[in-house]
XYZ file of C-alpha atoms in Angstrom:
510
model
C 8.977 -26.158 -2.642
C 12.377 -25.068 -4.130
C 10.723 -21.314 -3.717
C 10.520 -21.885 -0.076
C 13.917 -23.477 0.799
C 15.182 -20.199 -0.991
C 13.118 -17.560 0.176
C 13.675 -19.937 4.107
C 17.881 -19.805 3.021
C 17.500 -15.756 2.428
C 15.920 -15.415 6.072
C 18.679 -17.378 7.687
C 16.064 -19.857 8.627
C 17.331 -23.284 7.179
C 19.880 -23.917 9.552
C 19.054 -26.200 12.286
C 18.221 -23.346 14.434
C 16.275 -21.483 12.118
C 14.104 -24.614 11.227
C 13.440 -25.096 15.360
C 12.740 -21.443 15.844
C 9.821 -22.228 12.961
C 8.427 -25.329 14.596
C 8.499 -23.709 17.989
C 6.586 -20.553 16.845
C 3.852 -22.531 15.307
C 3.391 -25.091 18.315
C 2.894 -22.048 20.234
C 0.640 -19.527 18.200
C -0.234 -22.043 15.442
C -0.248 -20.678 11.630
C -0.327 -17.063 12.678
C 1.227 -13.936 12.000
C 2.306 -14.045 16.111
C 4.417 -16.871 14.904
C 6.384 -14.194 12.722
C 6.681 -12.075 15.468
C 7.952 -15.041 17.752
C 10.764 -15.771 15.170
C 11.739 -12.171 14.929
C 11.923 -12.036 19.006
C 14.107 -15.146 19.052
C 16.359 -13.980 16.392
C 16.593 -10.435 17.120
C 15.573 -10.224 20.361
C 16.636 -6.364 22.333
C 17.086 -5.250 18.437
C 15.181 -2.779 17.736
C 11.259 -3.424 16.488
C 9.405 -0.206 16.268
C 10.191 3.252 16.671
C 7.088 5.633 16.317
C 6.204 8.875 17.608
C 6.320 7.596 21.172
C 9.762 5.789 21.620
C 10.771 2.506 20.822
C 11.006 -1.172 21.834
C 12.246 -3.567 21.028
C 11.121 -7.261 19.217
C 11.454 -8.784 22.730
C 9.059 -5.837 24.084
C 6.705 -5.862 21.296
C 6.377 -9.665 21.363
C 5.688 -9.622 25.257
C 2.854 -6.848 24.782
C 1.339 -8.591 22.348
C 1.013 -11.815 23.777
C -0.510 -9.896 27.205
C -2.761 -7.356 24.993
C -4.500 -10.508 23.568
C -5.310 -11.782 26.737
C -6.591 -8.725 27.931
C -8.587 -8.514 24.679
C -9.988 -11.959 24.796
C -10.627 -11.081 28.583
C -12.073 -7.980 28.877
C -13.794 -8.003 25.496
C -14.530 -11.430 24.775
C -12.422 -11.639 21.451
C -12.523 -14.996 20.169
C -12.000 -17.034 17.023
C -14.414 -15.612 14.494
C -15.239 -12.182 16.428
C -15.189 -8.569 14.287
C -12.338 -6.381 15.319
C -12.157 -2.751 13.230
C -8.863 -0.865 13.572
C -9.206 3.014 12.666
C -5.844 4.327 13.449
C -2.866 6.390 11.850
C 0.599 4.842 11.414
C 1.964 3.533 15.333
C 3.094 0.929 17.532
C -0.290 0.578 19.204
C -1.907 -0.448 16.172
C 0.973 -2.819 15.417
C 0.085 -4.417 18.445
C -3.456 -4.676 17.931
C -2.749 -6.195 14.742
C -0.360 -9.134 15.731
C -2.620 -9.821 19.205
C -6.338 -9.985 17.418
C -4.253 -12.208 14.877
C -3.588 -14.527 18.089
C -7.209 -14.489 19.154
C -8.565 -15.665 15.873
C -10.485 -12.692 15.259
C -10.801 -11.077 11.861
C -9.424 -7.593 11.277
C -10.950 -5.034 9.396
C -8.256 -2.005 8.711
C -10.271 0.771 8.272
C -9.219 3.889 6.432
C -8.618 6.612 9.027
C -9.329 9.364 6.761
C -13.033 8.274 6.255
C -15.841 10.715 6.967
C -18.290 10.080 9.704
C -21.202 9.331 7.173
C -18.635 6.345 5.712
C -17.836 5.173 8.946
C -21.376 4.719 10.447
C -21.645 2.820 6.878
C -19.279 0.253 8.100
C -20.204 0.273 11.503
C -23.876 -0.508 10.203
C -22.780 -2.840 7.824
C -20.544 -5.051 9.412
C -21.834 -5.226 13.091
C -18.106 -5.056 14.608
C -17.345 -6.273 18.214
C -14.724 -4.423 18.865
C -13.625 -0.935 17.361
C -10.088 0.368 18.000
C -9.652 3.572 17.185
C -7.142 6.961 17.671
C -8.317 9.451 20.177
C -8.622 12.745 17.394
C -11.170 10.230 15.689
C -13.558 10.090 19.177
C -16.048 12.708 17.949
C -16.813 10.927 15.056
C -17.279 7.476 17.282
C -19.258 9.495 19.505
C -21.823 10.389 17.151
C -22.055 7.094 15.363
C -24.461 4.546 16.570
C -22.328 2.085 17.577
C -22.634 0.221 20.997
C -20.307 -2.585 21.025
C -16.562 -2.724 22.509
C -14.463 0.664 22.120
C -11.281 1.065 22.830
C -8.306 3.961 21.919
C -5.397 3.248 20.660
C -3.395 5.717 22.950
C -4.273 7.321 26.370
C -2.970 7.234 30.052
C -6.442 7.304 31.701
C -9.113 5.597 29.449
C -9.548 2.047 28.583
C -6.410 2.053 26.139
C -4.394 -0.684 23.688
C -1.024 1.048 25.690
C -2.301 0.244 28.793
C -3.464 -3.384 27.862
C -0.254 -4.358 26.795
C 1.694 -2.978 29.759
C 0.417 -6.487 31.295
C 2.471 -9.117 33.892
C 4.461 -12.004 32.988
C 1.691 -13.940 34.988
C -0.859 -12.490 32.650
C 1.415 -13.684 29.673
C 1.848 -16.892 30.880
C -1.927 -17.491 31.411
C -2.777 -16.564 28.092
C -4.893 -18.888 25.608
C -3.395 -22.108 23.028
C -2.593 -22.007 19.612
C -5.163 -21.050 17.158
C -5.378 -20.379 13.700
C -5.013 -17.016 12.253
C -8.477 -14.948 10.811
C -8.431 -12.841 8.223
C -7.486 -9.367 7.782
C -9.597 -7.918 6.279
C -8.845 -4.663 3.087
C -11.869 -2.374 2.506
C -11.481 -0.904 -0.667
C -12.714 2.421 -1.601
C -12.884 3.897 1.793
C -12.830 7.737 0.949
C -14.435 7.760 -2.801
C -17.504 5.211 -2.634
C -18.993 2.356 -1.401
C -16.129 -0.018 0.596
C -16.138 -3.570 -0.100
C -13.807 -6.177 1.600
C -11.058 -7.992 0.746
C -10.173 -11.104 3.053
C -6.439 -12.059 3.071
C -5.549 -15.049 5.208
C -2.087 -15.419 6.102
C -0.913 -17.945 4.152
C 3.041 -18.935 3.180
C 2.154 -20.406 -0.461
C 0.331 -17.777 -1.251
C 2.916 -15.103 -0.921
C 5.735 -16.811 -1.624
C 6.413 -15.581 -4.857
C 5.754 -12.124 -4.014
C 8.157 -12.140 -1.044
C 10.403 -13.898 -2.373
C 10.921 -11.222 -5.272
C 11.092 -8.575 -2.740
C 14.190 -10.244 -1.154
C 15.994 -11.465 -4.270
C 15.080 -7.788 -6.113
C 15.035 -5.291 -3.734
C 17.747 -6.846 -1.797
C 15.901 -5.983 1.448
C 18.430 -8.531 3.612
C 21.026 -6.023 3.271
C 19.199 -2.722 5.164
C 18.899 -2.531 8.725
C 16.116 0.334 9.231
C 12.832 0.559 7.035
C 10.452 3.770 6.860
C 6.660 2.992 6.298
C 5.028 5.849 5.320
C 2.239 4.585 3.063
C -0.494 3.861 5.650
C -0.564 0.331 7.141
C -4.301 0.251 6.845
C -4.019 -0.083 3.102
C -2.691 -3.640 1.768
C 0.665 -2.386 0.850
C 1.123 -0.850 4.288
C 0.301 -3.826 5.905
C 2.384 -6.122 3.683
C 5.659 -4.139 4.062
C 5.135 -4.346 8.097
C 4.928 -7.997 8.110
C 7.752 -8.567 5.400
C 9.729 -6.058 7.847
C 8.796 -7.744 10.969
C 9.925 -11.560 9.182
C 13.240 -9.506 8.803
C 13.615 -8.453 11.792
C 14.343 -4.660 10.555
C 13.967 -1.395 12.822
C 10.446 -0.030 11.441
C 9.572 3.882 11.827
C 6.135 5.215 12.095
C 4.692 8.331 12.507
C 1.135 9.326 12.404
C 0.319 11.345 9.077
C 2.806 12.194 6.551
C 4.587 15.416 6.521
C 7.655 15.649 4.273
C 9.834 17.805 7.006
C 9.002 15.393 9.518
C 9.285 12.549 7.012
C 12.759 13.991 5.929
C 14.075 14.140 9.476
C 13.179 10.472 10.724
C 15.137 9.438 7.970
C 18.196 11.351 8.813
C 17.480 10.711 12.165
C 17.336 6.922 12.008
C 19.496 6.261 8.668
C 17.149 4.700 7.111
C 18.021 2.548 4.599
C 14.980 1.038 2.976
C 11.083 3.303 2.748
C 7.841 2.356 1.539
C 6.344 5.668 -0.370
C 3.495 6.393 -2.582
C 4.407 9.204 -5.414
C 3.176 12.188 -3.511
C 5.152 11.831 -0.938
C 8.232 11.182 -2.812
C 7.755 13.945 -4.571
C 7.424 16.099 -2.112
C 10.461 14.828 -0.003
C 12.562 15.443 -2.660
C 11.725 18.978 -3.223
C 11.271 19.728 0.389
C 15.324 18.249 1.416
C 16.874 15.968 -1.118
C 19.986 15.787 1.207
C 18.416 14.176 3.908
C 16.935 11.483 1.946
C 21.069 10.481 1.409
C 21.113 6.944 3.740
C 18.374 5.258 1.107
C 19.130 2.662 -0.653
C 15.803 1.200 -1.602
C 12.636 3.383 -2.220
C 9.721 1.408 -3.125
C 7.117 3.115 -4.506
C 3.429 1.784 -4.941
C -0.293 2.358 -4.574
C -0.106 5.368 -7.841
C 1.595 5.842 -11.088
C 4.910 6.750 -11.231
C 5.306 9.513 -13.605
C 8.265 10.399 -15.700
C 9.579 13.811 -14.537
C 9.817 12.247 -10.837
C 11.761 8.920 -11.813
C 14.161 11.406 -13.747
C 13.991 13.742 -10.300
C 14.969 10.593 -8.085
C 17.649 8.979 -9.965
C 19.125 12.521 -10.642
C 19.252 13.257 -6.764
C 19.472 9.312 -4.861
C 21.080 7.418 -7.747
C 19.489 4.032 -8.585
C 17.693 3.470 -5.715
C 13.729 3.687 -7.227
C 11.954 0.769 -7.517
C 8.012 0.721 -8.775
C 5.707 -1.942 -7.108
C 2.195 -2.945 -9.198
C -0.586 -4.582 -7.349
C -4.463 -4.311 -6.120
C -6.084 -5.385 -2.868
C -7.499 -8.466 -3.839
C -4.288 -10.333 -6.237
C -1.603 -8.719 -4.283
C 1.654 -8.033 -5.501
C 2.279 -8.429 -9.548
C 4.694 -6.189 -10.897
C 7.726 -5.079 -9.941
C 9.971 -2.195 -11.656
C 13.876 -2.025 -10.900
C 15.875 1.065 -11.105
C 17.060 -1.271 -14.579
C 13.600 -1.003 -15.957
C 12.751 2.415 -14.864
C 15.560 3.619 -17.099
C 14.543 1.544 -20.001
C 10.936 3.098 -19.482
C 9.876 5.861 -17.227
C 6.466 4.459 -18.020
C 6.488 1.268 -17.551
C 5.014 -0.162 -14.232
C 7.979 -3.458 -14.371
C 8.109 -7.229 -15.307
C 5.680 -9.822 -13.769
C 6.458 -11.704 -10.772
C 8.249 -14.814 -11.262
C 5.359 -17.447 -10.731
C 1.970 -14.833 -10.247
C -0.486 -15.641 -12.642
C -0.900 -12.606 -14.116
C -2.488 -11.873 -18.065
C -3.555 -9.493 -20.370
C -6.595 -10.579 -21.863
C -9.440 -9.361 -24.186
C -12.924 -8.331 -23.774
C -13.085 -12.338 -24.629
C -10.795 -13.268 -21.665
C -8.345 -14.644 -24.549
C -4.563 -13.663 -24.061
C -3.247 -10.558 -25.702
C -0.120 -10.698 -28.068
C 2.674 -8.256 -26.737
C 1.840 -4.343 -27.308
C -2.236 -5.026 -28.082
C -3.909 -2.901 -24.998
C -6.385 -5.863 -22.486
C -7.180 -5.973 -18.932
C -4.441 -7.256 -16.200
C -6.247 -10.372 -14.958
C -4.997 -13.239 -12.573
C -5.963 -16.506 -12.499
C -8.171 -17.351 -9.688
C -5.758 -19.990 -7.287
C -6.700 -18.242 -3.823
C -8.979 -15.590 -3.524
C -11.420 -16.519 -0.653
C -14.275 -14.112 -1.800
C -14.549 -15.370 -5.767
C -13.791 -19.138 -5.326
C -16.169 -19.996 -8.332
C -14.438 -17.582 -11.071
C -11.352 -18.257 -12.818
C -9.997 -14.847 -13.137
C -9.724 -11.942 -11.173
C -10.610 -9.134 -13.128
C -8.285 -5.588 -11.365
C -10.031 -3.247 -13.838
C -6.444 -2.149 -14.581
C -6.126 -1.825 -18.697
C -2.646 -1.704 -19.999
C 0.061 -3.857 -22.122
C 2.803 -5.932 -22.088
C 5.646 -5.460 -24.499
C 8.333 -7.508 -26.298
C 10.692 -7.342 -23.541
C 8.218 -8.019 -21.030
C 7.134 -4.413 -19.302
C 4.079 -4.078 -18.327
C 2.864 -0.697 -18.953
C -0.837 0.866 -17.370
C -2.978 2.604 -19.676
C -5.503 3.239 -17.160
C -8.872 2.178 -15.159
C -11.529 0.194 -17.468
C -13.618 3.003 -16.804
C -11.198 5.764 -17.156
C -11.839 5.203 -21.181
C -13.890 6.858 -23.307
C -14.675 6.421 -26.744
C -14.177 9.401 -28.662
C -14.819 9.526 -32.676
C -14.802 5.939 -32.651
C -11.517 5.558 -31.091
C -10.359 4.081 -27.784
C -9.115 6.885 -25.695
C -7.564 6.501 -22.275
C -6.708 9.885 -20.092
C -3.236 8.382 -19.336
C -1.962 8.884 -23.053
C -2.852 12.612 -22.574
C -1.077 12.760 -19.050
C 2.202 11.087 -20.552
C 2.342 14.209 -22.789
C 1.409 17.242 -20.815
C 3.740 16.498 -18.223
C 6.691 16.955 -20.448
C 5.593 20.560 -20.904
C 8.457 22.429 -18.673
C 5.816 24.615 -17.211
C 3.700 21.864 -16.283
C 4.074 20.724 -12.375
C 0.871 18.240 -12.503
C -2.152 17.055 -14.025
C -5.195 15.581 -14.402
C -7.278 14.011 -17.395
C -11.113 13.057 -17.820
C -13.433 12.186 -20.426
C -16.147 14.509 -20.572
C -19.580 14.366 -22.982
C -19.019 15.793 -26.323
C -22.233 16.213 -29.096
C -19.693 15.842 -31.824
C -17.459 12.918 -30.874
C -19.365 11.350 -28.159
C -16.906 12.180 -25.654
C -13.652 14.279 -25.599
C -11.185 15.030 -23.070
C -10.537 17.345 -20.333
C -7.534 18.406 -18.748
C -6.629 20.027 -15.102
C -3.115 21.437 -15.026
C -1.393 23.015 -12.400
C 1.601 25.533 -13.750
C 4.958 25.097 -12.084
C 5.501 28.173 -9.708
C 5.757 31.408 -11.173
C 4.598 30.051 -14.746
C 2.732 32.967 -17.044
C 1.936 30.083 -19.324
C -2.037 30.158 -19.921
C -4.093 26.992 -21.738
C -4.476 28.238 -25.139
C -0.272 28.001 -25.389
C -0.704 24.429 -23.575
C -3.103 23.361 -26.611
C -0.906 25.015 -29.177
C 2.015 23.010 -27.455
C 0.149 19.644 -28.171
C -0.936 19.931 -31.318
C 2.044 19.069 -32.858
C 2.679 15.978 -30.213
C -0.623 14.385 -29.358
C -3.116 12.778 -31.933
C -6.014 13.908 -32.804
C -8.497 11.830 -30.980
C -6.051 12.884 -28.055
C -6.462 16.640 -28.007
C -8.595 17.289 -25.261
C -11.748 19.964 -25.657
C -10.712 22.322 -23.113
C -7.702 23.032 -20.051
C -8.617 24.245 -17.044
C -5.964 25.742 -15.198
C -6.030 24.814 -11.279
C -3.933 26.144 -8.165
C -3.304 22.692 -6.902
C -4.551 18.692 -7.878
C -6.009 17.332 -5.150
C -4.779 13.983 -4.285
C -6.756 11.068 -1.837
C -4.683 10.030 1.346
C -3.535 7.390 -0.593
C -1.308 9.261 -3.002
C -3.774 8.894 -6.260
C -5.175 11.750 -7.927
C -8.705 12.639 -6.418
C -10.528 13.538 -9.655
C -13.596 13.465 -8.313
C -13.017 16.758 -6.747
C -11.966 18.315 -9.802
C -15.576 17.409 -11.604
C-alpha cells in the first residue's frame, strides 16, 4: 500500500483531482487499460499522444478513436468479452488503437511477431482459432495464402475495411458505445521467429506491476522527460510495457514502422526526444551511424539482449551517463535494473534486483545460491496465470549475484556445455574476444568434441579493414582465457546475424 501512494504521489494522482480522475476512469471502462488512457486524456488532454509515420494526435484524439473503434469492433465483428483478437503489425498509432479498444471489449490480445514467416503464422492461426486478425497491409500475401476465414482487418488503408477508418467514428457512435467491463489478457507469444511460440497471458493488474513501475519512475526518473522513442517493437513485452508506462505519463510517444538508424537518428532530433526504449543493435548502430543527433537523451533504456562492454564504454563516452540496462522475460516481467552507477562498476553486470520482485538464484535443488556461486534466476510464483500450481518460475537464465548485489548473466541453461568435466558457458568466451581491438562482434557455441565431450566454437566478425585472421585470435587468447575456455576452432564471418529482436540469431550461423 505505501508502494502505491508513492508510485500514485509520482503521477500527480493523489491530489483530490487525481484520485477523482481514477474513480471516474474505472466507473467508466472498469479495471482496464482504457482507464489509463482516460486519465492521460483528462490530464493531458490536446498534449501530444502519438506521433508515428502518419502525423500525430493528440491524448484527447486517441482516446475518442478508441472508444468509437471498439464499438465498431464489437459491431461489425462481434468482439466481445472472451473473443481472440491477433495483432500482426509494425510499430504505429493504428495498432495503439487496436490495443487500448479490444482491451475495452474484453477480448484477449495476442501480439504477434510481425517478422514471422508464413509457415509460423498459419501455425498460430491453426492453433489458436482467432476471431479477429489485424494485420499491416505488406503482410496481406501471407494472410492471403493462409487458411484462415474468420474476421480480417488492416491496420492502414483509405479504401478497405481498415482500423483508420473505424476509428474516424461520430460522437453519436461514441456515446452509444458498450459499459464497463473488465480487461482480457494480452497475450506474449514467445519464440515467434526461432521455434515453436507459446503464450504468455498478462492481465493488467496494478499490484502486480507496482514494483516494477514504480522503479522505473524513482530510477530512471521518467517524470522529468517530455517525449519518449519506442523503438523495440511493441509486440514484444517490453514494447508493450514502455507504451503503457508512457501513456500513464502522459509523454509524446514516436513510432515508426521498422528500425532504421538514419531514420531512427532523425526522429530524435526531430522531436527532442528525451527518453528511448532500444535493444543493443540498434544502439549500436545509432551511435556509429550519428552520435550528434542522439544529443537531447537523457534516458536510454536498453533491454531484450546483453549489453556488452565495448558499447556501454561507446555510450557513456559519446551521451554521458544516460545508459541504463533493463533484465526481464515474458512471463516474470521486469527484474533487474542497471543504472549508469552500476554500469560503471561493471560493464557486465545486468543491475540490482527490483525492490520487492521475488527474484533468486537457486540450484539444480531449487535451494538459494550464496553470492558469486553460478544458479538459475527463478521467481517465486505470486501471479503467473499459466503455472498457478508451481512455486517458481524457472527463466532458463543462468547467472550470479555478487557481494554488492549485481546480478550478472552467464547465459541460457542450454547455452552450457560440459567440456572436460567442466561447466562451460559461451558467454565467458564472448566477454573475452570482444576486448580484442580488431574484434567488432561475436558469437559462441558448444559444438561435439570426441576428446572433451564438447568444445567451443566461435563466429567473429573483424572490425572494418582488419587483416587479423583466427589463428592470431587463438594466439591472442591463450594467454587470457582458461583452458576449458579455448574454443576448438574460429570461423571468421562477414556479418552476425541478429533476430528482429536485437539477440544474436545463432541458429543461422550452425
Amino acid at each position: 500500500m505505501v508502494k502505491l501512494v508513492q508510485v500514485m504521489r509520482k503521477i500527480g494522482m493523489l491530489s483530490p483531482r487525481g484520485l477523482y480522475r481514477l474513480l471516474a476512469a474505472i466507473f467508466r471502462y472498469g479495471i482496464n487499460v482504457m482507464a489509463l488512457l482516460k486519465i492521460a486524456e483528462r490530464t493531458y488532454g490536446e498534449s501530444a499522444a502519438i506521433a508515428d509515420d502518419r502525423g500525430t494526435i493528440t491524448y484527447r484524439e486517441l482516446l475518442g478513436q478508441c472508444e468509437v473503434l471498439s464499438v465498431s469492433l464489437r459491431e461489425n465483428y462481434g468482439i466481445r468479452p472472451g473473443s481472440k483478437a491477433a495483432l500482426l503489425c509494425r510499430n504505429h498509432a493504428s495498432l495503439v488503437k487496436a490495443i487500448f479498444a479490444l482491451s475495452w471489449s474484453g477480448a484477449d490480445i495476442y501480439l504477434l511477431n510481425a517478422e514471422m514467416n508464413k509457415d509460423q503464422l498459419q501455425d498460430l492461426l491453426t492453433a489458436y482459432d482467432f476471431d479477429l486478425l489485424v494485420y499491416d497491409e505488406e503482410l496481406s500475401p501471407f494472410i492471403e495464402q493462409a487458411a484462415y476465414s474468420k474476421g480480417k482487418l488492416l491496420s492502414y488503408h483509405e479504401q478497405k475495411p481498415a482500423i483508420n477508418l473505424l476509428s474516424a467514428g461520430t460522437a453519436a457512435k461514441k456515446r452509444s458505445g458498450h459499459h464497463r467491463a473488465s480487461s482480457g489478457s494480452i497475450m506474449l507469444l514467445t519464440g515467434g521467429t526461432t521455434g515453436k511460440s507459446k503464450k504468455v497471458p498478462h492481465k493488467p493488474s496494478l499490484f502486480h506491476y507496482l514494483n516494477p513501475f514504480y522503479t522505473l519512475l524513482e530510477r530512471l526518473y521518467l517524470v522529468r522527460y517530455h517525449t519518449g522513442y519506442i523503438a523495440t517493437p511493441i509486440y514484444h513485452g517490453y514494447g508493450i510495457a514502455i507504451l503503457l508506462l508512457f501513456v500513464a505519463l502522459g509523454k509524446k510517444i514516436v513510432l515508426t514502422s521498422g528500425f532504421h538508424a538514419p531514420k531512427a537518428c532523425e526522429l530524435i532530433r526531430e522531436h527532442q526526444v528525451q527518453a528511448a526504449s532500444v535493444v543493443p543493435l540498434m544502439l549500436d548502430k545509432m551511435l556509429k551511424h550519428n552520435a550528434d543527433d542522439l544529443r537531447s537523451l537523457a534516458c536510454i533504456a536498453s533491454g531484450g539482449a546483453e549489453l556488452n562492454p565495448r558499447l556501454v564504454a561507446h555510450a557513456f563516452d559519446k551521451l554521458g551517463d544516460v545508459l541504463y540496462n533493463l533484465y526481464g522475460t515474458s512471463e516474470t516481467g521486469l527484474n533487474i535494473v542497471a543504472s549508469p552507477q552500476d554500469l560503471k562498476q561493471s560493464a557486465h553486470t545486468l543491475g540490482r534486483r527490483i525492490e520487492g520482485v521475488p527474484l533468486y538464484v537457486l540450484d539444480s535443488n531449487m535451494n538459494e545460491t550464496v553470492p558469486g556461486a553460478v544458479g538459475q534466476f527463478c521467481v517465486e510464483n505470486y501471479f503467473s496465470r499459466s503455472r498457478q500450481n508451481k512455486k517458481w518460475i524457472e527463466t532458463g537464465d543462468m547467472g550470479y549475484r555478487d557481494s554488492s548485489g549485481l546480478y550478472y548473466l552467464c547465459g541460457r541453461a542450454d547455452d552450457r556445455i560440459v567440456s572436460a568435466g567442466e561447466n562451460v558457458y559461451p558467454i565467458e568466451l564472448e566477454h573475452i574476444l570482444i576486448q580484442h581491438p580488431h574484434v567488432e562482434d561475436l558469437a559462441v557455441i558448444g559444438i561435439p568434441d570426441e576428446a572433451f565431450g564438447q568444445r567451443l566454437k566461435a563466429y567473429v566478425q573483424l572490425v572494418p579493414e582488419s587483416r587479423q585472421n583466427a589463428e592470431q585470435l587463438m594466439e591472442w587468447l591463450r594467454s587470457r582465457a582458461a583452458r576449458y575456455q579455448m574454443p576448438k576452432e574460429i570461423i571468421l564471418v562477414e556479418q552476425i546475424p541478429y533476430t528482429q529482436l536485437g539477440k544474436r540469431d545463432k541458429k543461422q550461423l550452425v
